[in-house]
Short mmCIF file of C-alpha atoms in Angstrom, two decimals:
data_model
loop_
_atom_site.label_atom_id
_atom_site.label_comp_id
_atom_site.label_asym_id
_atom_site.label_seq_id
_atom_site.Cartn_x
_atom_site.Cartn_y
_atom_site.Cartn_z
CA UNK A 16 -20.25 39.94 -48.35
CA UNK A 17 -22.01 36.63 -48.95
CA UNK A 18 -24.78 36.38 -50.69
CA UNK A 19 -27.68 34.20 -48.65
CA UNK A 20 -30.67 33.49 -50.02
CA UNK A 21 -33.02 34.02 -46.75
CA UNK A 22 -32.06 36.84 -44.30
CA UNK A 23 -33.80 36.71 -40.86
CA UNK A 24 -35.69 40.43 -41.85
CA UNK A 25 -36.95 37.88 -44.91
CA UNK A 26 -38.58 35.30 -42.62
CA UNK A 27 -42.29 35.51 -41.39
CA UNK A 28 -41.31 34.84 -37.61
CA UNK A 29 -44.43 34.66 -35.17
CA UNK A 30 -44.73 37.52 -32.57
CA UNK A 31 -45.98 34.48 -29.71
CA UNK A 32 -45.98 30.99 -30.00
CA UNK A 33 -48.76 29.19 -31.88
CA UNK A 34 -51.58 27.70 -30.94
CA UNK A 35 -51.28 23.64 -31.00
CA UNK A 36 -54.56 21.55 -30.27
CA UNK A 37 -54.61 18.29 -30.86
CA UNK A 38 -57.72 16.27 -32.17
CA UNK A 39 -58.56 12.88 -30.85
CA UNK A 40 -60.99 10.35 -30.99
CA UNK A 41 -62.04 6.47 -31.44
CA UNK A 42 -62.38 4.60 -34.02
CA UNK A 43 -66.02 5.33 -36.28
CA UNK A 44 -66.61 8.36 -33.73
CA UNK A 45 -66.81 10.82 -36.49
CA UNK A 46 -63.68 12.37 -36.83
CA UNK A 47 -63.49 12.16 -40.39
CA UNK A 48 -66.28 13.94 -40.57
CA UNK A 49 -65.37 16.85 -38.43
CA UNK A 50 -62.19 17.00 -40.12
CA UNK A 51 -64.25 17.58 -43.81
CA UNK A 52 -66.44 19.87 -42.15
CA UNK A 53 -63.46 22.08 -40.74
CA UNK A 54 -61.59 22.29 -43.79
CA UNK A 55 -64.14 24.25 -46.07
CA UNK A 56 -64.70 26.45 -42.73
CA UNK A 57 -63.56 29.79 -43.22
CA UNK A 58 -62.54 30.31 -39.69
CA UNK A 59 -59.87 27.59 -40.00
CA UNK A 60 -58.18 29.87 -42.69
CA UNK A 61 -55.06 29.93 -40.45
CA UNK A 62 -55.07 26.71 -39.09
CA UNK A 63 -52.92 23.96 -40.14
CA UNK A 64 -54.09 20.27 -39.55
CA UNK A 65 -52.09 17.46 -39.53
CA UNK A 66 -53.47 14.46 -40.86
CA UNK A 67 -52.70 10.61 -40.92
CA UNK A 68 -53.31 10.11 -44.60
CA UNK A 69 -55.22 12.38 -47.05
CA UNK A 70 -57.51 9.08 -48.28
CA UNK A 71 -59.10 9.17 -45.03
CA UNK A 72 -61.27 12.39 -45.21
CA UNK A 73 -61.35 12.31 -48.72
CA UNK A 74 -59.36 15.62 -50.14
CA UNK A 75 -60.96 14.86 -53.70
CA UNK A 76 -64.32 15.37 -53.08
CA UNK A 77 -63.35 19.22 -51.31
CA UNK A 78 -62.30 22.69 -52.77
CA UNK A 79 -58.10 22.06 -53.29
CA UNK A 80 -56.73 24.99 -54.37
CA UNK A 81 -52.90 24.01 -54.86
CA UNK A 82 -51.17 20.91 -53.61
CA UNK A 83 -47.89 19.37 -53.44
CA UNK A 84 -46.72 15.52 -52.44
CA UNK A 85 -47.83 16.55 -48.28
CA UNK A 86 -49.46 20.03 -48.18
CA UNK A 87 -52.50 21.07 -49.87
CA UNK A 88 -54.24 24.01 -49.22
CA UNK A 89 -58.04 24.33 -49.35
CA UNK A 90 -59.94 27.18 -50.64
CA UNK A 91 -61.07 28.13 -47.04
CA UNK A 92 -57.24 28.72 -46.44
CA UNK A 93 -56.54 25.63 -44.14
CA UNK A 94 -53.74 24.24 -44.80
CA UNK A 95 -53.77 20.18 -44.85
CA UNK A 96 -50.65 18.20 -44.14
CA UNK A 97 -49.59 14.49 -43.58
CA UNK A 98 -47.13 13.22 -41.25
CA UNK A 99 -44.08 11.75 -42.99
CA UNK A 100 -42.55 9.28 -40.16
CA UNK A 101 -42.17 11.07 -37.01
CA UNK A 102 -44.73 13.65 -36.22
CA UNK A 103 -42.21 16.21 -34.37
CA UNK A 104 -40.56 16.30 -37.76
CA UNK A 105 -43.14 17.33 -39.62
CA UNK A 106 -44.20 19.92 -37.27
CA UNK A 107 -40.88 21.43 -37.50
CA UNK A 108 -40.35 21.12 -41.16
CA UNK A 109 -43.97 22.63 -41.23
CA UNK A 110 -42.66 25.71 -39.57
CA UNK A 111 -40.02 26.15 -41.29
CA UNK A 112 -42.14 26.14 -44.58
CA UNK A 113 -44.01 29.01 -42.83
CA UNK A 114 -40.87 31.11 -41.37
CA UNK A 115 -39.24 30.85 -45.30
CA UNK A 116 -43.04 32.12 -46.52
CA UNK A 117 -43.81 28.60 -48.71
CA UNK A 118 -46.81 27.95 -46.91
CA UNK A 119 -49.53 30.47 -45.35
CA UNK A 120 -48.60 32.17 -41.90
CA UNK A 121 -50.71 29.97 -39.96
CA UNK A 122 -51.63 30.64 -36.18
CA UNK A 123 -52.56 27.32 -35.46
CA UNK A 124 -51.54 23.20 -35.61
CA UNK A 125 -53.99 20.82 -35.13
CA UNK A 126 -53.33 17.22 -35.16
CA UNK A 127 -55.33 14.33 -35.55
CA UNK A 128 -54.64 11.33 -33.75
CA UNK A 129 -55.51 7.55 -35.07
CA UNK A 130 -58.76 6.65 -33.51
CA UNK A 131 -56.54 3.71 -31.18
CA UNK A 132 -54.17 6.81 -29.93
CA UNK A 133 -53.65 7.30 -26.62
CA UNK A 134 -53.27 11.25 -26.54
CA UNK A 135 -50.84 11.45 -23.64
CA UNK A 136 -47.98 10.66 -25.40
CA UNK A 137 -48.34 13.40 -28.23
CA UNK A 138 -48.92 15.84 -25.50
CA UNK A 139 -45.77 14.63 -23.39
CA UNK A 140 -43.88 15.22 -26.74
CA UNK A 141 -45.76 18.79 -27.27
CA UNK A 142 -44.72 19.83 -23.66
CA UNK A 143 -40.68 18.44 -23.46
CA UNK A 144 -39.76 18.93 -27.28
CA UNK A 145 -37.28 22.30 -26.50
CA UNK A 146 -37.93 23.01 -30.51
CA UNK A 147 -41.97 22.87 -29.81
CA UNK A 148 -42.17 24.20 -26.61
CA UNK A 149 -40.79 27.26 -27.40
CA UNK A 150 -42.16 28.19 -30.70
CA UNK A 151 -45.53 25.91 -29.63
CA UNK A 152 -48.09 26.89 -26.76
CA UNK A 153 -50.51 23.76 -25.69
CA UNK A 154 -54.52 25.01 -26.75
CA UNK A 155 -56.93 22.39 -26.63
CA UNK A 156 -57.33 18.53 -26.74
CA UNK A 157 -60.62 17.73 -28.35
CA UNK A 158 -61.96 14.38 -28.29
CA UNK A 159 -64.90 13.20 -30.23
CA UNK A 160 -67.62 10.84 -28.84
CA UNK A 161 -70.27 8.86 -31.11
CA UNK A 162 -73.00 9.30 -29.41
CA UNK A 163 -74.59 5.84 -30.55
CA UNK A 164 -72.24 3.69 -29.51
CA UNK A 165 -70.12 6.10 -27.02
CA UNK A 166 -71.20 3.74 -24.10
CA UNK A 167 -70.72 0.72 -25.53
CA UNK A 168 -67.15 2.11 -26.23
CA UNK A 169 -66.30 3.16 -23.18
CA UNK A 170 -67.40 -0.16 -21.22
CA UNK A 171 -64.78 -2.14 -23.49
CA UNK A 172 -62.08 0.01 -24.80
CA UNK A 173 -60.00 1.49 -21.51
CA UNK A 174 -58.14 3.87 -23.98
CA UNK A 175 -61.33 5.67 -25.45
CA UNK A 176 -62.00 6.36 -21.52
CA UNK A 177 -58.64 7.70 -21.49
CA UNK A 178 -59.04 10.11 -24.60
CA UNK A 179 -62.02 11.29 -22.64
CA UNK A 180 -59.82 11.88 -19.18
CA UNK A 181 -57.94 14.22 -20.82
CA UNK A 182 -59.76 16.26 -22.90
CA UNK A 183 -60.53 20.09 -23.00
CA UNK A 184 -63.72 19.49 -25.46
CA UNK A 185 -65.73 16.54 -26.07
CA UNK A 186 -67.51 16.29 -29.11
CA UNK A 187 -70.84 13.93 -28.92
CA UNK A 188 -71.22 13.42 -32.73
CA UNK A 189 -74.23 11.59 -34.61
CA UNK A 190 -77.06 12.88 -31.65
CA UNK A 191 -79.65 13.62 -34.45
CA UNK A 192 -79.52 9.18 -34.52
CA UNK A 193 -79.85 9.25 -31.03
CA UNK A 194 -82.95 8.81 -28.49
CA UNK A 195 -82.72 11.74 -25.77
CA UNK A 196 -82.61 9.23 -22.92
CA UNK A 197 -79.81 7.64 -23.69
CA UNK A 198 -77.86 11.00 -24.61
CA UNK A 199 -78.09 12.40 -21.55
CA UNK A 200 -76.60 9.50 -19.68
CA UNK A 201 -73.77 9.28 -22.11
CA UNK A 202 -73.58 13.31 -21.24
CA UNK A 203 -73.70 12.83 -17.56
CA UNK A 204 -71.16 9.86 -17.90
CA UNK A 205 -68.61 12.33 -19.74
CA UNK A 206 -69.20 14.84 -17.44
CA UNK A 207 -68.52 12.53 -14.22
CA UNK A 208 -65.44 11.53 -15.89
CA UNK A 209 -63.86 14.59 -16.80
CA UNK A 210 -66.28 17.42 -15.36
CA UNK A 211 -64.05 19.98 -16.35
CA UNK A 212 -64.54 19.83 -20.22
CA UNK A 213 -66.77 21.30 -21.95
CA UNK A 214 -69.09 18.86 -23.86
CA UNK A 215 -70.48 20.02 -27.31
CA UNK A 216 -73.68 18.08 -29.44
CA UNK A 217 -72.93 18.16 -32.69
CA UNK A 218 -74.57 16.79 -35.98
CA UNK A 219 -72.96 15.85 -39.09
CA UNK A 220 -69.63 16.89 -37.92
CA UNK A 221 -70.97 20.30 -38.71
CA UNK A 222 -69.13 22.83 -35.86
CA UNK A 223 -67.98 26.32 -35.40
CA UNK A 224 -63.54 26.47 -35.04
CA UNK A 225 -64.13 29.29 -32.30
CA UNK A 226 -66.18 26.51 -30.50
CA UNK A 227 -63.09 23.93 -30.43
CA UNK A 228 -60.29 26.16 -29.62
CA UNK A 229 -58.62 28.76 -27.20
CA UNK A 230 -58.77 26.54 -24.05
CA UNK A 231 -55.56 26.84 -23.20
CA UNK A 232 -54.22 29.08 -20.39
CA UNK A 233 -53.05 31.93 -22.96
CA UNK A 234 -56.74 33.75 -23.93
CA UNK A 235 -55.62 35.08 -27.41
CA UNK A 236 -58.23 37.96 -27.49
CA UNK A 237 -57.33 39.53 -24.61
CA UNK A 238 -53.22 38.92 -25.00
CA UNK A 239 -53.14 37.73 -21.33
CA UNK A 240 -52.84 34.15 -19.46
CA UNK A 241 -56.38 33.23 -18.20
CA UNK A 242 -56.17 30.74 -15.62
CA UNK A 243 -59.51 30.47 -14.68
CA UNK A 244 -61.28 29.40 -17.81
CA UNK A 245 -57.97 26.76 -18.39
CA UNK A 246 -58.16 25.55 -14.80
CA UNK A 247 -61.74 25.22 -14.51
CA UNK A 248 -61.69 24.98 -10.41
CA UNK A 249 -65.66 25.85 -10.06
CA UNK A 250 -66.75 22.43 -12.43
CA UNK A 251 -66.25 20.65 -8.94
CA UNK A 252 -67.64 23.44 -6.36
CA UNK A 253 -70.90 23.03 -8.09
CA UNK A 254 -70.77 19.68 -7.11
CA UNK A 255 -71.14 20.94 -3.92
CA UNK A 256 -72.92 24.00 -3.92
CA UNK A 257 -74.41 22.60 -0.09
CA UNK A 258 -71.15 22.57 1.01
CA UNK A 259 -69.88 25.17 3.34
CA UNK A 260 -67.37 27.78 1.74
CA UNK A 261 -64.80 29.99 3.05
CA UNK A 262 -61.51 29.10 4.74
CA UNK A 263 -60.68 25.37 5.02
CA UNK A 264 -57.98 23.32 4.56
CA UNK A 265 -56.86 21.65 1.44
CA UNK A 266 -59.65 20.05 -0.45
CA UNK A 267 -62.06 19.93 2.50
CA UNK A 268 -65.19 21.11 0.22
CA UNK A 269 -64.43 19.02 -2.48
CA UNK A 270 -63.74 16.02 -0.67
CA UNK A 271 -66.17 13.05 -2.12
CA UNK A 272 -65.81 14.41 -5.35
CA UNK A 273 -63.84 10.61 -6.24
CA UNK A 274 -66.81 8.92 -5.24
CA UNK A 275 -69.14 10.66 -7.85
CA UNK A 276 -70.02 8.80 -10.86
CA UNK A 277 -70.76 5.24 -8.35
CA UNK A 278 -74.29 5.90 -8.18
CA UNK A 279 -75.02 4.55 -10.79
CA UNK A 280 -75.35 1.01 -10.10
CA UNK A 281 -75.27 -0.55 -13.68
CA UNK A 282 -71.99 1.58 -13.92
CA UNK A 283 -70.26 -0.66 -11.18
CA UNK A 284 -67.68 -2.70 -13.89
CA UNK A 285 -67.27 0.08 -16.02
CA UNK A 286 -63.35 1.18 -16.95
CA UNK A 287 -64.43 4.99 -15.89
CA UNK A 288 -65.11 3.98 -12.51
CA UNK A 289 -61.39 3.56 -12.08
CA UNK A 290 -61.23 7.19 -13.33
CA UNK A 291 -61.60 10.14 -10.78
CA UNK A 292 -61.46 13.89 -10.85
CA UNK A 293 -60.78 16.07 -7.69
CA UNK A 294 -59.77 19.57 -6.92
CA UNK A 295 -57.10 19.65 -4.16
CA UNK A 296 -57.19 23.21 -2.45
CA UNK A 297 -55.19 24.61 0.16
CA UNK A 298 -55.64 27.96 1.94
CA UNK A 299 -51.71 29.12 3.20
CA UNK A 300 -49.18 29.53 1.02
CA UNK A 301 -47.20 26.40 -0.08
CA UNK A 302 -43.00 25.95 0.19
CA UNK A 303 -41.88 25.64 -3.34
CA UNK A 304 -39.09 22.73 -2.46
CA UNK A 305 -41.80 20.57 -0.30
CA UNK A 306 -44.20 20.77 -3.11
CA UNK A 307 -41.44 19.89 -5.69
CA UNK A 308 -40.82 16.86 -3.49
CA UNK A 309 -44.59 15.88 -3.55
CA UNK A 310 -45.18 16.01 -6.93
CA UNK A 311 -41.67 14.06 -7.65
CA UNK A 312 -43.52 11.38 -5.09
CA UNK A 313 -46.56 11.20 -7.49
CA UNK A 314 -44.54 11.09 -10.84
CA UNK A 315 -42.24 8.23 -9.45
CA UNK A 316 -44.67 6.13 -7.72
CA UNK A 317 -48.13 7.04 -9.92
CA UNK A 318 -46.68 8.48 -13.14
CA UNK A 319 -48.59 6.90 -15.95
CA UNK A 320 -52.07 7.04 -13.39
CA UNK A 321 -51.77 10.77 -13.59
CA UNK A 322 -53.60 11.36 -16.70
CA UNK A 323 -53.73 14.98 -16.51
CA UNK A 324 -53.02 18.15 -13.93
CA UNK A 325 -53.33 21.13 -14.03
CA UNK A 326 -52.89 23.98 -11.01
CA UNK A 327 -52.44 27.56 -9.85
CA UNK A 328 -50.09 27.79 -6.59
CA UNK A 329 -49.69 30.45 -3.79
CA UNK A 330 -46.04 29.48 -3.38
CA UNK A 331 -44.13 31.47 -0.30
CA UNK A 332 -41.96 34.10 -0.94
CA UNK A 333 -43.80 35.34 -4.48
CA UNK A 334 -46.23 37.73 -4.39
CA UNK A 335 -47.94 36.49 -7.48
CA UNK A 336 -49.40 33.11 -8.66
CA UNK A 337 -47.45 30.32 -10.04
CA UNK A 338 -49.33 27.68 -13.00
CA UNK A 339 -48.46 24.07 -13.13
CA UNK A 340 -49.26 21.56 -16.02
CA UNK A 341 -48.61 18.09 -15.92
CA UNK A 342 -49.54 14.25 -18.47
CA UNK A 343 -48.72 11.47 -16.65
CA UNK A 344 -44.97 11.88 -16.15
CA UNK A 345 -43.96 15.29 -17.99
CA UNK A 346 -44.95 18.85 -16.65
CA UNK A 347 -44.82 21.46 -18.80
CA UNK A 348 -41.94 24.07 -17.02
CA UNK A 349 -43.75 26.22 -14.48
CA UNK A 350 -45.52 29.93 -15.39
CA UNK A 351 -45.76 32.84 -13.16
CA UNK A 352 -48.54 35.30 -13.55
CA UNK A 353 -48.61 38.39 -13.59
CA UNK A 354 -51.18 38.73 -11.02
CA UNK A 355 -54.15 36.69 -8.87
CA UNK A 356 -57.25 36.64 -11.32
CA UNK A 357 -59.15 37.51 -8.00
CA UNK A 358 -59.09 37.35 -4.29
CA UNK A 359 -59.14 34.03 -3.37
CA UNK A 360 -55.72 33.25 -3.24
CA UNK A 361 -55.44 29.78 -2.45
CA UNK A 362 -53.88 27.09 -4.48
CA UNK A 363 -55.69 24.92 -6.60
CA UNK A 364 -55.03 21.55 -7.91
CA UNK A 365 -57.15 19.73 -10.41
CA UNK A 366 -56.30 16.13 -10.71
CA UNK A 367 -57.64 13.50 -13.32
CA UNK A 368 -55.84 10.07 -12.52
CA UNK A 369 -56.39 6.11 -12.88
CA UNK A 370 -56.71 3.89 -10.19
CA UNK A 371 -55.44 6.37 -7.33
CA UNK A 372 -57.76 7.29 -4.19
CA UNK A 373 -58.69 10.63 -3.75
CA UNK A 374 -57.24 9.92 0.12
CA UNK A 375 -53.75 8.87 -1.06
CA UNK A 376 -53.01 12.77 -1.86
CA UNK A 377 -54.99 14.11 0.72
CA UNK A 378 -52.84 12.01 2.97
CA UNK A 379 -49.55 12.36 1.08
CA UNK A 380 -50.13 16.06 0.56
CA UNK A 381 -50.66 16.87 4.42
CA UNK A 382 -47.29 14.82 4.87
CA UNK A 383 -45.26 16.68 2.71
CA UNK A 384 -46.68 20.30 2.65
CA UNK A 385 -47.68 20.45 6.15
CA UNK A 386 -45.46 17.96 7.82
CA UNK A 387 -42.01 18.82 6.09
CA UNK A 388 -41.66 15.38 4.02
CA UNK A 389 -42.46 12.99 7.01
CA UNK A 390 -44.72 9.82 5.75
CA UNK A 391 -44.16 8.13 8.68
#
């Protein structure tokens, strides 16, 4: 009998797949500063974060408690780590390190983006790796905003509105510099851009872990798949509180939704205002092969203008709910539930896209879900 030096009963293999959130953010928006903040929290004592280079947040000046040539870990218990090359890599040699017991049994990856990053990619990778999106569940994408100079940001840098577009959190750092005025436009900006995030003030980088994580679908605490708090459907019925309720067809109460965030006036040549965010409902249930031709429509025609869906489906033929997630071009493989959260059954599509009218998939939807596939 041969001799090997692990045995599977000798590895530390996860029960569920870990948490991975990924931390984004432009350039002087205080990243740095959230990072050094989060390792010497004790909460992030099974976290790992991936970092760009250990120079930028300044390991020397925190608690180290051992290190080698790309992991340290800190005294809170967070593990640090750089990426060497390609980032899947060193997720999956960081892994392994944790199944053979030569680093902590952390529950959680996060991973911090250069400030230029657009996040999409990353999470295309996150969702279609077959290594990572087994072992790997999507969390969070939290994206921090400098409150001084967020709008300046925004008006000139079309990826920063991007990072924002897709983001579960939003961080406004540095608000203590910041007159009140001009804080709650920035808020109400964010908030017209992606209203489905939650946006956090924060000062001196200085924030609770349980604040930035668990926003994915799976709700860790109670061991079950809450699509409610991941989908976030109501941000854009209280938009429309006035609106009438009930049974409608697809998107009726929501419609308009695009055109928030024009009134403004001085917003009119801002890059957001090619941004929307609509929730596309429908009340019957939904054939599975009409919808998989819509959303084929989308990717081919619109792909890299869908920044971000996310939906729950009443699809014919199953009792229970199915969950869609899709970046641009890449969905995540489909989820059933277990069971309705409640008893509005309808499906429920959030979209967050670039340069698309909120009419095209009204219209495009009716053709293919209701119509069988004809556009003419």
């Amino acid at each position: 009998m041969p001799n090997h030096k692990f045995q599977v009963h000798d590895m530390d293999i996860p029960d569920e797949p870990l948490a991975l959130s990924v931390l984004t953010g432009f350039l002087g928006s205080g990243k740095t500063t959230l990072l050094k903040q989060l390792l010497q929290h004790p909460d992030m004592d099974e976290t790992a974060v991936i970092v760009n280079e250990f120079g930028e947040i300044g390991l020397d000046h925190l608690l180290v408690e051992s290190s080698s040539e790309d992991i340290v870990l800190m005294n809170s218990g967070c593990l640090c780590c750089t990426v060497r090359g390609d980032l899947v890599e060193t997720i999956r040699k960081l892994y392994k390190k944790r199944l053979m017991k030569e680093v902590p049994a952390f529950q959680r990856i996060v991973i911090e983006t250069t400030g230029l990053a657009d996040p999409a990619p990353i999470l295309q990778t996150l969702m279609s790796d077959p290594f990572l999106s087994d072992r790997f569940r999507l969390d969070s994408v939290i994206t921090t905003v400098d409150a001084i100079h967020g709008n300046d940001t925004l008006d000139k840098q079309q990826e920063s509105v991007k990072q924002v577009a897709v983001a579960d959190r939003l961080l406004l750092t540095k608000t203590d510099l910041t007159q009140k005025n001009k804080l709650e436009g920035l808020i109400e900006r964010l908030r017209n851009l992606n209203p489905t995030a939650i946006v956090e003030e924060i000062e001196h980088g200085i924030i609770a872990p349980t604040s930035l994580f668990n926003a994915g679908l799976y709700n860790p605490e109670t061991k079950t798949l809450d699509v409610q708090k991941w989908l976030k459907a109501e941000a854009f019925d209280e938009e429309h509180d006035d609106h009438q309720h009930g049974h409608h067809g697809h998107g009726h109460h929501e419609h308009g939704h695009h055109e928030h965030g024009h009134d403004h006036k001085h917003n009119t040549n801002r890059h957001d205002d090619k941004v929307h965010a609509f929730c596309l409902t429908h009340d019957h249930p939904i054939d599975w092969e009409q919808l998989n031709s819509w959303i084929q429509m989308l990717i081919t025609l619109y792909g890299s203008n869908l920044l971000r869906i996310k939906g729950v489906l009443n699809i014919e033929g199953d009792e229970n709910p199915i969950v869609i997630h899709g970046v641009q071009h890449i969905f995540h493989p489909p989820v059933m539930l277990d069971s309705w959260p409640d008893e509005d059954h309808r499906s429920k599509i959030v979209f967050i896209v670039r340069d698309l009218k909120r009419e095209m998939f009204d219209d495009t939807f009716k053709a293919f879900i209701e119509q069988g596939g004809d556009l003419r």
